[in-house]
Coordinates of C-alpha atoms in Angstrom, one line a residue:
Chain K
M1 CA -10.5 11.5 -0.4
M2 CA -9.8 10.7 -3.3
P3 CA -5.9 12.6 -4.5
P4 CA -6.9 14.0 -8.0
L5 CA -4.8 12.1 -10.9
L6 CA -2.5 15.0 -11.5
A7 CA -2.5 19.0 -9.2
L8 CA 0.2 21.2 -9.7
Q9 CA 0.7 22.8 -6.9
G10 CA 2.6 27.1 -7.2
V11 CA 4.8 26.3 -10.0
S12 CA 6.5 28.7 -11.6
K13 CA 10.1 28.4 -14.3
S14 CA 11.7 31.1 -16.0
F15 CA 14.3 31.1 -18.0
G16 CA 17.4 33.4 -17.7
G17 CA 15.5 36.0 -16.5
L18 CA 11.9 35.8 -18.0
E19 CA 9.5 34.5 -16.7
V20 CA 7.1 31.4 -18.6
I21 CA 5.0 30.4 -15.7
T22 CA 4.4 32.0 -12.2
D23 CA 1.9 30.1 -9.6
V24 CA 0.4 27.6 -12.2
A25 CA -1.8 25.1 -10.2
F26 CA -4.7 23.8 -11.0
N27 CA -6.0 19.0 -10.4
V28 CA -6.8 16.7 -13.2
E29 CA -9.6 14.8 -12.6
A30 CA -9.0 11.2 -12.0
G31 CA -11.0 9.9 -15.8
G32 CA -11.7 13.8 -17.4
R33 CA -10.5 15.9 -20.1
T34 CA -9.7 18.9 -19.6
A35 CA -8.1 20.9 -22.5
L36 CA -5.0 23.4 -21.9
I37 CA -5.5 26.6 -24.0
G38 CA -4.5 30.3 -24.2
P39 CA -3.1 32.5 -26.9
N40 CA 0.5 31.4 -29.0
G41 CA 2.9 32.1 -26.4
A42 CA 1.4 31.0 -22.8
G43 CA 3.4 28.7 -21.5
K44 CA 1.4 25.4 -22.4
T45 CA 4.1 23.1 -23.9
T46 CA 6.2 24.7 -21.6
L47 CA 4.2 23.1 -18.9
F48 CA 3.8 20.0 -20.8
N49 CA 7.1 20.1 -20.3
L50 CA 7.5 20.8 -16.9
I51 CA 4.9 17.5 -16.5
S52 CA 7.1 15.6 -17.9
G53 CA 10.0 15.6 -16.3
V54 CA 11.5 17.7 -19.9
Y55 CA 12.0 20.5 -17.5
R56 CA 12.7 20.9 -13.6
Q57 CA 10.2 24.1 -12.2
D58 CA 11.7 26.8 -10.3
K59 CA 8.4 27.0 -7.4
G60 CA 6.3 24.4 -6.6
S61 CA 5.3 21.4 -6.6
I62 CA 3.6 18.6 -9.2
A63 CA 2.1 15.4 -7.9
L64 CA 0.7 12.4 -9.8
S65 CA -1.8 9.7 -7.6
G66 CA -0.9 12.5 -5.1
E67 CA 3.0 11.6 -4.1
D68 CA 5.5 14.7 -5.3
I69 CA 7.1 13.6 -9.0
S70 CA 9.0 16.2 -8.5
D71 CA 11.9 15.3 -7.9
I72 CA 11.4 11.8 -10.5
A73 CA 13.8 11.6 -13.9
S74 CA 11.7 12.0 -16.6
R75 CA 12.4 8.7 -18.5
R76 CA 10.6 6.9 -15.3
R77 CA 8.1 9.2 -14.9
I78 CA 6.8 7.3 -17.8
G79 CA 6.1 4.0 -15.6
L80 CA 4.3 5.8 -13.4
G81 CA 1.6 6.1 -16.0
M82 CA 1.7 9.6 -18.0
A83 CA 2.1 9.1 -21.3
R84 CA 2.9 12.1 -23.5
S85 CA 2.5 13.1 -27.7
F86 CA 4.3 16.6 -28.8
Q87 CA 3.4 19.3 -30.5
N88 CA 5.7 18.4 -33.9
I89 CA 6.1 15.2 -34.6
R90 CA 7.9 13.2 -32.8
L91 CA 8.6 9.8 -33.6
M92 CA 10.9 7.7 -34.5
P93 CA 11.5 8.3 -38.9
H94 CA 13.7 5.5 -39.5
L95 CA 11.2 2.8 -37.6
S96 CA 9.0 1.2 -38.6
V97 CA 4.9 2.5 -37.8
T98 CA 5.8 -1.4 -35.3
E99 CA 8.9 -0.6 -34.0
N100 CA 7.6 2.8 -32.5
I101 CA 5.2 1.8 -31.3
M102 CA 7.3 -0.8 -29.0
L103 CA 9.0 2.3 -28.4
G104 CA 6.4 3.3 -26.1
Q105 CA 6.1 -0.3 -24.3
Q106 CA 9.4 0.9 -22.9
A107 CA 8.4 1.8 -19.5
R108 CA 6.8 -2.0 -19.5
A109 CA 9.5 -4.3 -20.5
G110 CA 12.7 -2.4 -19.2
S111 CA 13.9 -6.0 -17.6
L112 CA 17.5 -7.6 -19.3
A113 CA 15.8 -11.1 -20.4
D114 CA 13.4 -7.8 -22.3
M115 CA 15.7 -5.8 -23.5
L116 CA 17.5 -9.4 -25.5
T117 CA 14.8 -11.8 -25.9
P118 CA 15.0 -11.0 -30.4
L119 CA 11.1 -9.2 -30.9
S120 CA 9.7 -10.6 -34.5
L121 CA 13.2 -12.7 -35.2
F122 CA 11.5 -16.7 -34.7
G123 CA 8.5 -15.2 -35.6
R124 CA 6.5 -12.2 -32.8
T125 CA 6.5 -11.9 -29.4
K126 CA 4.1 -10.8 -27.4
W127 CA 5.4 -7.1 -27.9
R128 CA 5.1 -7.2 -31.1
R129 CA 1.5 -9.0 -30.8
E130 CA 0.4 -6.5 -28.7
A131 CA 1.3 -2.9 -30.7
E132 CA -1.0 -5.3 -33.8
E133 CA -3.2 -5.5 -32.2
L134 CA -3.3 -2.1 -30.3
L135 CA -2.7 -0.4 -34.3
G136 CA -6.1 -2.6 -34.7
R137 CA -7.1 -1.5 -32.3
M138 CA -7.5 2.1 -33.7
G139 CA -7.8 1.4 -37.4
L140 CA -4.1 1.6 -38.0
D141 CA -3.0 -2.0 -39.5
T142 CA -2.8 -0.9 -42.9
Y143 CA 0.6 0.4 -41.7
P144 CA 2.3 -1.9 -39.6
G145 CA 5.6 -2.6 -41.4
E146 CA 6.6 0.7 -43.0
V147 CA 8.9 3.7 -42.3
V148 CA 7.2 6.2 -41.1
A149 CA 8.6 8.7 -42.7
T150 CA 7.1 7.7 -46.0
L151 CA 4.0 8.5 -44.7
P152 CA 1.4 11.2 -44.2
Y153 CA 0.4 13.6 -41.8
G154 CA -2.3 12.5 -40.2
I155 CA -1.4 9.2 -39.5
R156 CA 1.6 10.4 -38.4
K157 CA -0.1 12.7 -35.5
K158 CA -2.7 9.6 -35.2
I159 CA 0.7 7.4 -34.9
E160 CA 2.1 9.2 -31.8
V161 CA -1.1 9.2 -29.9
V162 CA -0.6 5.7 -30.1
R163 CA 3.2 5.1 -28.9
A164 CA 2.8 7.8 -26.4
L165 CA -1.2 4.5 -25.4
A166 CA 1.0 1.8 -25.5
A167 CA 2.2 2.3 -22.8
S168 CA -1.0 1.7 -21.2
P169 CA -0.7 5.6 -19.7
K170 CA -3.7 6.7 -16.4
L171 CA -2.8 9.5 -17.8
L172 CA -2.2 11.5 -21.9
L173 CA -1.4 14.8 -21.8
L174 CA -1.0 15.3 -26.2
D175 CA 0.3 19.1 -27.6
E176 CA -1.9 20.7 -29.5
P177 CA -2.9 16.6 -31.7
A178 CA -5.6 18.4 -34.1
A179 CA -2.6 20.8 -35.6
G180 CA -2.0 20.8 -39.3
L181 CA -5.2 18.7 -39.5
N182 CA -8.0 19.7 -41.7
P183 CA -11.4 19.3 -40.3
T184 CA -12.2 15.7 -41.3
E185 CA -9.9 14.6 -39.7
T186 CA -9.8 16.6 -36.9
A187 CA -13.7 15.0 -36.6
A188 CA -12.2 11.8 -36.7
L189 CA -9.0 12.5 -34.4
S190 CA -12.4 13.4 -31.7
D191 CA -13.9 10.2 -32.3
F192 CA -10.4 8.5 -31.5
L193 CA -10.1 10.6 -28.8
A194 CA -13.5 10.0 -26.8
E195 CA -12.7 6.3 -27.8
I196 CA -9.5 6.7 -25.6
A197 CA -10.9 7.9 -22.6
E198 CA -14.1 5.9 -22.9
T199 CA -12.2 3.5 -21.5
G200 CA -10.3 5.4 -18.9
V201 CA -8.0 6.8 -20.2
T202 CA -7.9 10.6 -18.5
L203 CA -6.4 13.1 -21.3
L204 CA -4.6 16.8 -20.7
V205 CA -5.6 18.1 -24.0
V206 CA -3.1 21.3 -25.2
E207 CA -5.7 22.8 -28.6
H208 CA -5.8 25.9 -30.5
D209 CA -9.2 24.2 -32.0
M210 CA -11.6 25.7 -29.9
G211 CA -14.7 23.3 -31.3
F212 CA -12.3 21.2 -31.4
V213 CA -11.9 21.2 -27.9
R214 CA -16.0 22.0 -26.3
S215 CA -16.2 18.7 -29.1
L216 CA -13.9 17.0 -26.8
C217 CA -13.4 18.4 -23.1
D218 CA -15.4 18.8 -20.2
H219 CA -13.0 20.9 -18.6
A220 CA -10.1 24.0 -19.4
V221 CA -7.6 25.1 -17.7
V222 CA -6.5 28.9 -19.6
L223 CA -3.0 30.1 -19.5
N224 CA -2.5 33.8 -20.6
F225 CA 1.0 34.8 -19.9
G226 CA 2.5 31.9 -17.7
R227 CA -0.8 32.2 -16.0
K228 CA -3.3 30.5 -14.8
I229 CA -7.0 33.1 -16.0
Y230 CA -9.5 30.1 -16.2
D231 CA -10.2 27.2 -14.6
G232 CA -13.1 26.0 -15.0
P233 CA -16.3 23.5 -17.3
T234 CA -15.7 23.9 -21.2
G235 CA -19.5 25.6 -21.6
S236 CA -18.1 28.9 -20.2
V237 CA -15.2 29.7 -21.1
Q238 CA -15.6 31.4 -23.9
E239 CA -18.9 33.9 -22.4
D240 CA -15.5 34.4 -19.6
P241 CA -14.0 38.2 -19.3
D242 CA -10.7 37.4 -18.6
V243 CA -10.7 35.3 -21.5
L244 CA -11.9 37.1 -23.8
E245 CA -9.5 39.8 -23.1
A246 CA -6.4 37.3 -23.7
Y247 CA -7.3 36.2 -26.4
L248 CA -8.7 39.6 -28.2
G249 CA -8.1 43.0 -26.1
R250 CA -10.1 44.9 -23.3
R251 CA -13.4 44.7 -24.9
N252 CA -14.2 48.4 -26.2
R253 CA -17.9 50.2 -26.9
N254 CA -16.5 51.6 -29.7
E255 CA -13.6 52.2 -31.7
D256 CA -11.8 55.6 -29.4
A257 CA -12.1 53.1 -26.8
A258 CA -10.0 51.7 -28.9
A259 CA -7.4 53.4 -29.5
S260 CA -7.1 54.9 -26.2
A261 CA -7.1 51.2 -25.1
R262 CA -4.2 51.3 -27.0
E263 CA -2.1 54.1 -24.8
G264 CA -2.7 52.2 -22.3
I265 CA -6.0 54.0 -20.6
H266 CA -8.4 52.0 -19.3
A267 CA -11.7 52.4 -21.3
A268 CA -14.2 49.4 -19.8
Chain O
M1 CA 43.8 -20.6 -52.0
G2 CA 46.8 -19.5 -52.4
G3 CA 48.2 -16.8 -50.1
Y4 CA 47.1 -13.6 -52.2
W5 CA 43.0 -14.4 -51.5
S6 CA 43.9 -16.0 -47.8
G7 CA 45.3 -13.5 -47.0
I8 CA 43.1 -11.4 -48.0
L9 CA 40.1 -13.2 -47.3
A10 CA 41.2 -12.6 -43.7
I11 CA 42.2 -8.9 -43.9
L12 CA 38.1 -8.4 -44.6
A13 CA 37.5 -10.6 -41.6
I14 CA 39.0 -8.5 -39.6
N15 CA 38.2 -5.3 -40.8
V16 CA 34.0 -6.1 -40.4
I17 CA 35.2 -7.2 -36.8
F18 CA 36.4 -4.0 -36.1
A19 CA 33.8 -2.5 -38.5
Y20 CA 30.6 -4.2 -36.4
G21 CA 33.0 -2.6 -33.0
I22 CA 32.4 1.2 -34.7
F23 CA 28.8 0.1 -35.8
L24 CA 27.2 -0.5 -32.5
P25 CA 28.4 3.5 -30.8
V26 CA 27.6 5.0 -34.2
A27 CA 24.1 2.8 -34.6
T28 CA 22.8 5.3 -31.2
G29 CA 24.9 8.2 -32.7
Q30 CA 27.1 8.3 -30.6
L31 CA 30.7 8.5 -33.0
N32 CA 33.3 6.8 -32.9
L33 CA 37.1 7.9 -34.3
G34 CA 39.2 6.7 -31.7
G35 CA 39.0 2.6 -33.1
A36 CA 42.8 1.8 -34.0
G37 CA 42.8 2.6 -30.1
F38 CA 40.7 0.3 -29.1
Q39 CA 41.7 -1.9 -32.0
A40 CA 45.7 -1.2 -30.6
V41 CA 44.8 -2.4 -27.0
G42 CA 43.3 -5.9 -28.0
A43 CA 45.8 -6.1 -30.7
Y44 CA 48.5 -6.2 -27.8
A45 CA 47.2 -7.5 -25.3
A46 CA 46.9 -11.0 -27.6
A47 CA 50.0 -10.2 -28.3
Y48 CA 51.6 -9.4 -25.3
M49 CA 50.2 -13.0 -23.6
S50 CA 51.1 -14.9 -27.0
Y51 CA 55.3 -13.2 -27.1
T52 CA 56.0 -13.6 -22.9
Y53 CA 53.0 -16.4 -21.4
D54 CA 52.2 -18.1 -24.5
W55 CA 49.1 -18.7 -24.2
P56 CA 47.1 -20.5 -26.2
V57 CA 44.9 -18.6 -29.1
A58 CA 41.2 -18.8 -27.5
L59 CA 42.3 -17.8 -24.5
T60 CA 45.0 -14.4 -25.8
L61 CA 41.7 -13.6 -28.4
I62 CA 38.9 -13.9 -24.9
L63 CA 41.1 -11.7 -22.9
A64 CA 42.0 -8.9 -25.9
M65 CA 38.2 -8.2 -26.0
V66 CA 37.5 -9.0 -22.5
V67 CA 40.2 -6.0 -21.9
T68 CA 39.0 -3.5 -24.5
G69 CA 35.8 -3.9 -23.9
G70 CA 36.6 -3.4 -20.3
I71 CA 38.4 -0.5 -21.3
G72 CA 35.6 0.5 -23.6
F73 CA 33.3 0.4 -20.4
A74 CA 35.3 2.7 -18.0
V75 CA 36.2 5.8 -21.1
A76 CA 31.8 5.9 -21.6
F77 CA 31.5 7.3 -18.2
P78 CA 33.4 10.4 -19.1
I79 CA 34.0 9.9 -22.8
L80 CA 30.0 10.1 -23.6
R81 CA 29.6 13.1 -21.6
L82 CA 30.9 14.9 -24.8
R83 CA 28.4 14.9 -28.1
G84 CA 28.4 15.8 -31.9
V85 CA 32.0 16.5 -32.9
Y86 CA 33.5 16.9 -29.3
L87 CA 32.8 13.7 -29.2
V88 CA 34.5 13.0 -31.9
L89 CA 37.2 14.7 -30.7
G90 CA 36.6 12.7 -27.7
T91 CA 37.5 9.6 -29.1
F92 CA 40.5 10.7 -30.9
A93 CA 42.4 11.6 -28.7
F94 CA 41.6 8.2 -26.3
A95 CA 43.5 6.6 -29.9
E96 CA 46.1 9.0 -29.4
V97 CA 46.8 9.1 -25.8
V98 CA 46.9 5.2 -26.0
A99 CA 49.5 5.1 -28.7
G100 CA 51.6 7.0 -26.6
L101 CA 51.3 5.0 -23.3
I102 CA 52.4 1.7 -25.7
L103 CA 54.8 3.6 -27.4
N104 CA 56.2 5.0 -24.0
S105 CA 56.2 1.0 -22.3
E106 CA 59.6 -1.6 -22.3
T107 CA 57.7 -4.5 -21.6
L108 CA 54.9 -4.0 -25.1
G109 CA 58.3 -2.9 -26.8
G110 CA 57.9 0.5 -27.7
A111 CA 58.9 1.7 -31.3
I112 CA 59.8 -2.1 -32.2
G113 CA 56.8 -3.8 -31.0
L114 CA 56.1 -7.1 -30.8
P115 CA 56.2 -10.5 -32.4
V116 CA 53.8 -13.5 -32.7
P117 CA 54.2 -16.2 -31.6
A118 CA 51.4 -18.3 -32.7
F119 CA 50.1 -17.6 -36.0
V120 CA 46.5 -17.9 -36.6
D121 CA 44.8 -19.4 -41.1
Y122 CA 41.8 -16.9 -42.3
E123 CA 39.2 -19.9 -41.6
V124 CA 39.8 -18.4 -37.5
P125 CA 39.0 -14.5 -38.6
V126 CA 36.3 -15.7 -41.5
V127 CA 34.5 -18.1 -39.1
L128 CA 34.6 -15.8 -36.0
A129 CA 33.7 -13.1 -38.2
A130 CA 29.9 -15.0 -38.8
L131 CA 29.6 -15.8 -36.3
V132 CA 29.7 -11.4 -34.7
T133 CA 27.9 -10.9 -37.7
L134 CA 24.7 -13.1 -36.5
F135 CA 25.0 -12.1 -33.3
V136 CA 24.9 -8.6 -34.2
F137 CA 21.9 -9.3 -36.2
Y138 CA 20.5 -10.8 -33.6
L139 CA 21.2 -8.2 -31.7
M140 CA 19.6 -5.5 -33.8
A141 CA 16.6 -7.9 -33.4
T142 CA 15.8 -7.9 -30.7
R143 CA 14.1 -4.5 -27.5
F144 CA 17.9 -3.8 -27.0
G145 CA 18.9 -3.1 -30.8
L146 CA 14.9 -1.6 -31.3
V147 CA 15.9 1.2 -28.2
M148 CA 20.0 1.9 -30.1
R149 CA 18.4 2.6 -32.8
A150 CA 15.2 5.3 -30.8
V151 CA 17.9 6.8 -29.7
H152 CA 19.5 8.0 -32.9
D153 CA 16.7 9.1 -34.0
D154 CA 15.6 11.5 -30.2
E155 CA 17.0 10.9 -27.4
V156 CA 14.7 13.9 -25.8
V157 CA 11.6 11.0 -27.2
S158 CA 13.6 8.3 -26.3
D159 CA 14.2 8.9 -21.9
L160 CA 10.7 10.0 -22.3
M161 CA 9.4 6.7 -23.3
G162 CA 11.5 5.4 -20.1
V163 CA 14.7 4.2 -21.8
S164 CA 17.6 5.3 -20.2
L165 CA 19.5 6.7 -22.0
R166 CA 22.8 6.6 -20.5
G167 CA 22.7 2.2 -20.4
V168 CA 21.4 2.0 -23.6
K169 CA 25.6 4.6 -25.1
V170 CA 27.1 2.9 -22.3
A171 CA 25.8 -0.6 -23.4
A172 CA 26.5 -0.2 -27.0
F173 CA 29.6 1.8 -26.6
A174 CA 31.5 -0.8 -25.1
V175 CA 30.5 -4.2 -26.1
G176 CA 31.7 -1.7 -29.2
A177 CA 35.3 -1.8 -27.8
G178 CA 35.2 -5.5 -27.1
L179 CA 34.4 -6.6 -30.2
C180 CA 36.9 -3.9 -31.7
G181 CA 39.0 -6.0 -29.4
L182 CA 38.7 -8.6 -31.1
A183 CA 39.3 -7.9 -35.2
G184 CA 42.7 -6.4 -32.7
G185 CA 44.1 -9.8 -31.4
L186 CA 42.8 -11.2 -34.8
Y187 CA 44.8 -8.9 -36.5
A188 CA 48.6 -9.6 -34.3
H189 CA 47.5 -14.0 -35.1
T190 CA 47.2 -12.9 -38.5
F191 CA 50.3 -11.2 -39.4
T192 CA 52.3 -12.5 -36.3
Y193 CA 53.2 -9.0 -35.6
V194 CA 51.8 -6.4 -33.9
E195 CA 53.8 -2.6 -33.8
I196 CA 52.2 0.6 -33.0
Q197 CA 53.0 2.6 -36.3
A198 CA 49.5 -0.4 -38.5
F199 CA 47.2 1.4 -35.7
N200 CA 47.3 5.3 -36.5
A201 CA 44.4 7.7 -37.2
L202 CA 43.8 6.5 -40.6
V203 CA 42.6 3.2 -39.6
S204 CA 40.1 4.6 -36.8
I205 CA 39.2 7.1 -40.2
N206 CA 38.5 4.1 -42.6
V207 CA 36.4 1.8 -40.2
L208 CA 34.7 4.7 -39.8
L209 CA 34.3 5.5 -43.3
F210 CA 33.5 1.7 -43.9
V211 CA 30.6 2.1 -40.7
L212 CA 28.2 5.7 -41.9
L213 CA 29.4 4.8 -45.8
G214 CA 27.9 1.1 -45.7
G215 CA 25.3 1.8 -43.9
T216 CA 24.2 2.2 -39.6
Q217 CA 20.9 1.6 -39.9
T218 CA 20.8 -1.8 -40.1
A219 CA 23.3 -4.2 -39.2
F220 CA 24.3 -5.1 -43.2
G221 CA 25.8 -1.1 -43.9
P222 CA 28.7 -2.7 -42.3
L223 CA 29.8 -5.7 -43.4
I224 CA 28.3 -4.3 -47.0
G225 CA 31.0 -0.9 -45.8
A226 CA 34.1 -3.0 -44.7
A227 CA 33.6 -5.6 -47.8
F228 CA 32.5 -2.5 -50.3
F229 CA 36.6 -0.7 -48.7
T230 CA 38.5 -3.8 -48.3
L231 CA 38.0 -5.4 -52.3
L232 CA 37.7 -1.9 -54.1
P233 CA 41.5 -1.0 -53.1
E234 CA 42.5 -4.8 -53.6
A235 CA 40.0 -5.2 -57.6
L236 CA 42.0 -1.7 -58.2
R237 CA 45.1 -3.0 -58.0
V238 CA 44.0 -5.9 -60.9
L239 CA 41.7 -3.5 -63.2
L240 CA 43.5 0.2 -62.5
P241 CA 46.7 -1.2 -65.9
Q242 CA 43.8 -2.5 -67.6
L243 CA 42.3 0.9 -67.2
Q244 CA 44.8 2.2 -68.1
A245 CA 46.3 0.1 -70.8
S246 CA 43.4 0.9 -72.6
V247 CA 43.1 4.4 -72.8
A248 CA 46.0 4.1 -74.0
S249 CA 44.9 1.7 -76.8
L250 CA 41.9 4.7 -77.6
F251 CA 44.8 7.4 -78.7
G252 CA 47.2 5.0 -80.1
A253 CA 49.8 4.3 -78.2
A254 CA 50.5 0.2 -77.5
G255 CA 50.0 0.7 -74.3
D256 CA 51.4 1.8 -71.3
M257 CA 54.2 -0.8 -70.0
R258 CA 55.0 1.0 -66.8
A259 CA 54.1 -0.6 -64.0
P260 CA 51.1 1.3 -62.2
D261 CA 51.1 3.9 -60.5
D262 CA 49.1 2.4 -56.6
S263 CA 48.8 5.8 -55.5
W264 CA 46.0 6.5 -58.2
R265 CA 44.1 4.0 -56.7
F266 CA 43.5 5.8 -53.4
V267 CA 42.2 8.7 -55.6
I268 CA 39.9 6.8 -57.4
L269 CA 39.4 5.1 -54.0
G270 CA 38.5 8.5 -52.4
C271 CA 36.5 10.1 -55.9
V272 CA 34.2 6.4 -54.5
T273 CA 33.7 7.9 -51.5
V274 CA 33.2 11.8 -52.4
L275 CA 30.2 9.8 -55.3
M276 CA 28.6 7.3 -52.2
M277 CA 28.4 10.1 -49.9
V278 CA 26.6 12.4 -52.2
F279 CA 24.4 9.9 -54.2
R280 CA 24.0 7.9 -50.3
P281 CA 24.8 10.5 -47.4
E282 CA 22.9 7.8 -45.1
G283 CA 24.9 4.8 -46.2
L284 CA 24.4 2.5 -49.2
V285 CA 22.4 0.2 -46.8
T286 CA 19.7 1.8 -45.7
R287 CA 16.5 1.0 -44.1
T288 CA 14.2 1.9 -46.7
L289 CA 16.2 0.0 -49.2
V290 CA 16.5 -3.1 -46.4
E291 CA 12.4 -3.0 -47.0
R292 CA 12.2 -3.1 -50.6
F293 CA 13.0 -6.2 -50.0
K294 CA 10.8 -8.4 -47.5
P295 CA 7.5 -9.2 -48.5
R296 CA 5.0 -6.9 -48.6
R297 CA 4.1 -7.2 -45.1
R298 CA 0.5 -3.8 -46.8
S299 CA -3.3 -5.5 -46.8
G300 CA -6.1 -3.9 -47.9
L301 CA -5.7 -0.2 -48.2
A302 CA -3.2 0.5 -49.7
A303 CA -2.6 -2.2 -52.3
A304 CA -5.7 0.0 -53.7
E305 CA -4.3 3.2 -52.5
A306 CA -0.8 2.3 -55.4
S307 CA -3.6 0.9 -57.9
A308 CA -5.2 3.4 -58.6

């Protein structure tokens, strides 16, 4: 049997005395679109940082295509087929749009010859052409030479996704891609990501917007206080009692019960 | 060309090379306040070989560059573990150590210094400065240049994009040190004498100022910064007496016949520096400024937005 594209087993992580990820295990199957959801502070971004190698887990293992990547340096992981975006836009503000995309190609262009070939001095090199083509395919070719800091938020959000795509990843990790977008932009982003998924890229998406999650993802993993509380199809996530409790508190018959629940008495 | 102007031109050329030597690490986000130390290493390497073994200038300059680059490479590994203000202090301390070692070395003439038999006229530094400028522009247009600027903007993201942070920083620091060494070698042959007092902390501060005030985002920055801050004091040397005379005549005085006080030039220089930091904190030449002078490459939509 093919190993899952991404497999987490017994992953835990503490900062000082605070355990923020506790014994989390789940698989992301190749070709799937998985959502990672949970209330604020549930540990979603920390989990992304563990997967991409910004932090190292204290316990457990993270495997990509069946190979344990726990000991692989963060900068080498993108070369293995895993690229990510960030919760707060982290494009390089002083680089142009095309240059940001070309930075995304770095994992495939790290040889000395690639490093010392001009990208634009004598006509456009294959890397620049490839970056501009990718921007064109994603409908972002109106701004190639603009310095990123001057562009609108929604555009920058999309450019960050395209930068991750420039690495030709098998697995794309997106941290709240729809945060801060208006409903029209969110719908457009959802279509945009669905198109990317059509090309065979597996998505793992952290997102709060449940409408966005339902329209894009087929599978959901829910975290609460650093523990996995749900792992199943997106369709039934909102009926799951544990998930409801995590988001809404305990379900109660009446107001009095709610009050006693606050005092720690089990009423439901 | 008169001796005065050829002298200015030689100093300007040396300063441009020196500024590029500091610019390379600064462009990756590493402030180098040890410029005088690297320049001293290059100057003494060239002076020693010229004085003791009578090496030709071409060889002493290459040696100055290689030795300083090598020392820069070796020092980069420990020193680039430091960050922010600690890195600044570390590089500053490096320059002090170099000065101390040279001051206590009999072979290098100690406090007296070394004479340099081979003199080069201004053409050599000017041609080399032009070559170095072309080299840095080329470097900034490569993927290495792109990665340098990326590391400057965000180290965590650069790392996740597959950039070797240490590789980029060490390479920029070492190549920059090599350029400082070349500037030092040229200094030795231009002034035909090296003494360690000439490579003091003020030199390190000035060259870092050239770079920071010129702008660290493009290769134009150090060129403009070095030119501006080398020529401004000289321009003030001419303008200041005129300025004093015209101010004096405003008040009906027949013009002050006193010799102009030289230190006023540095007061004005200091004020200009402060003003530039207030109004152009990212440097005189920024990326956006350069973009503005390029042919527009925005197409349909953006143009429509602009006209709407």
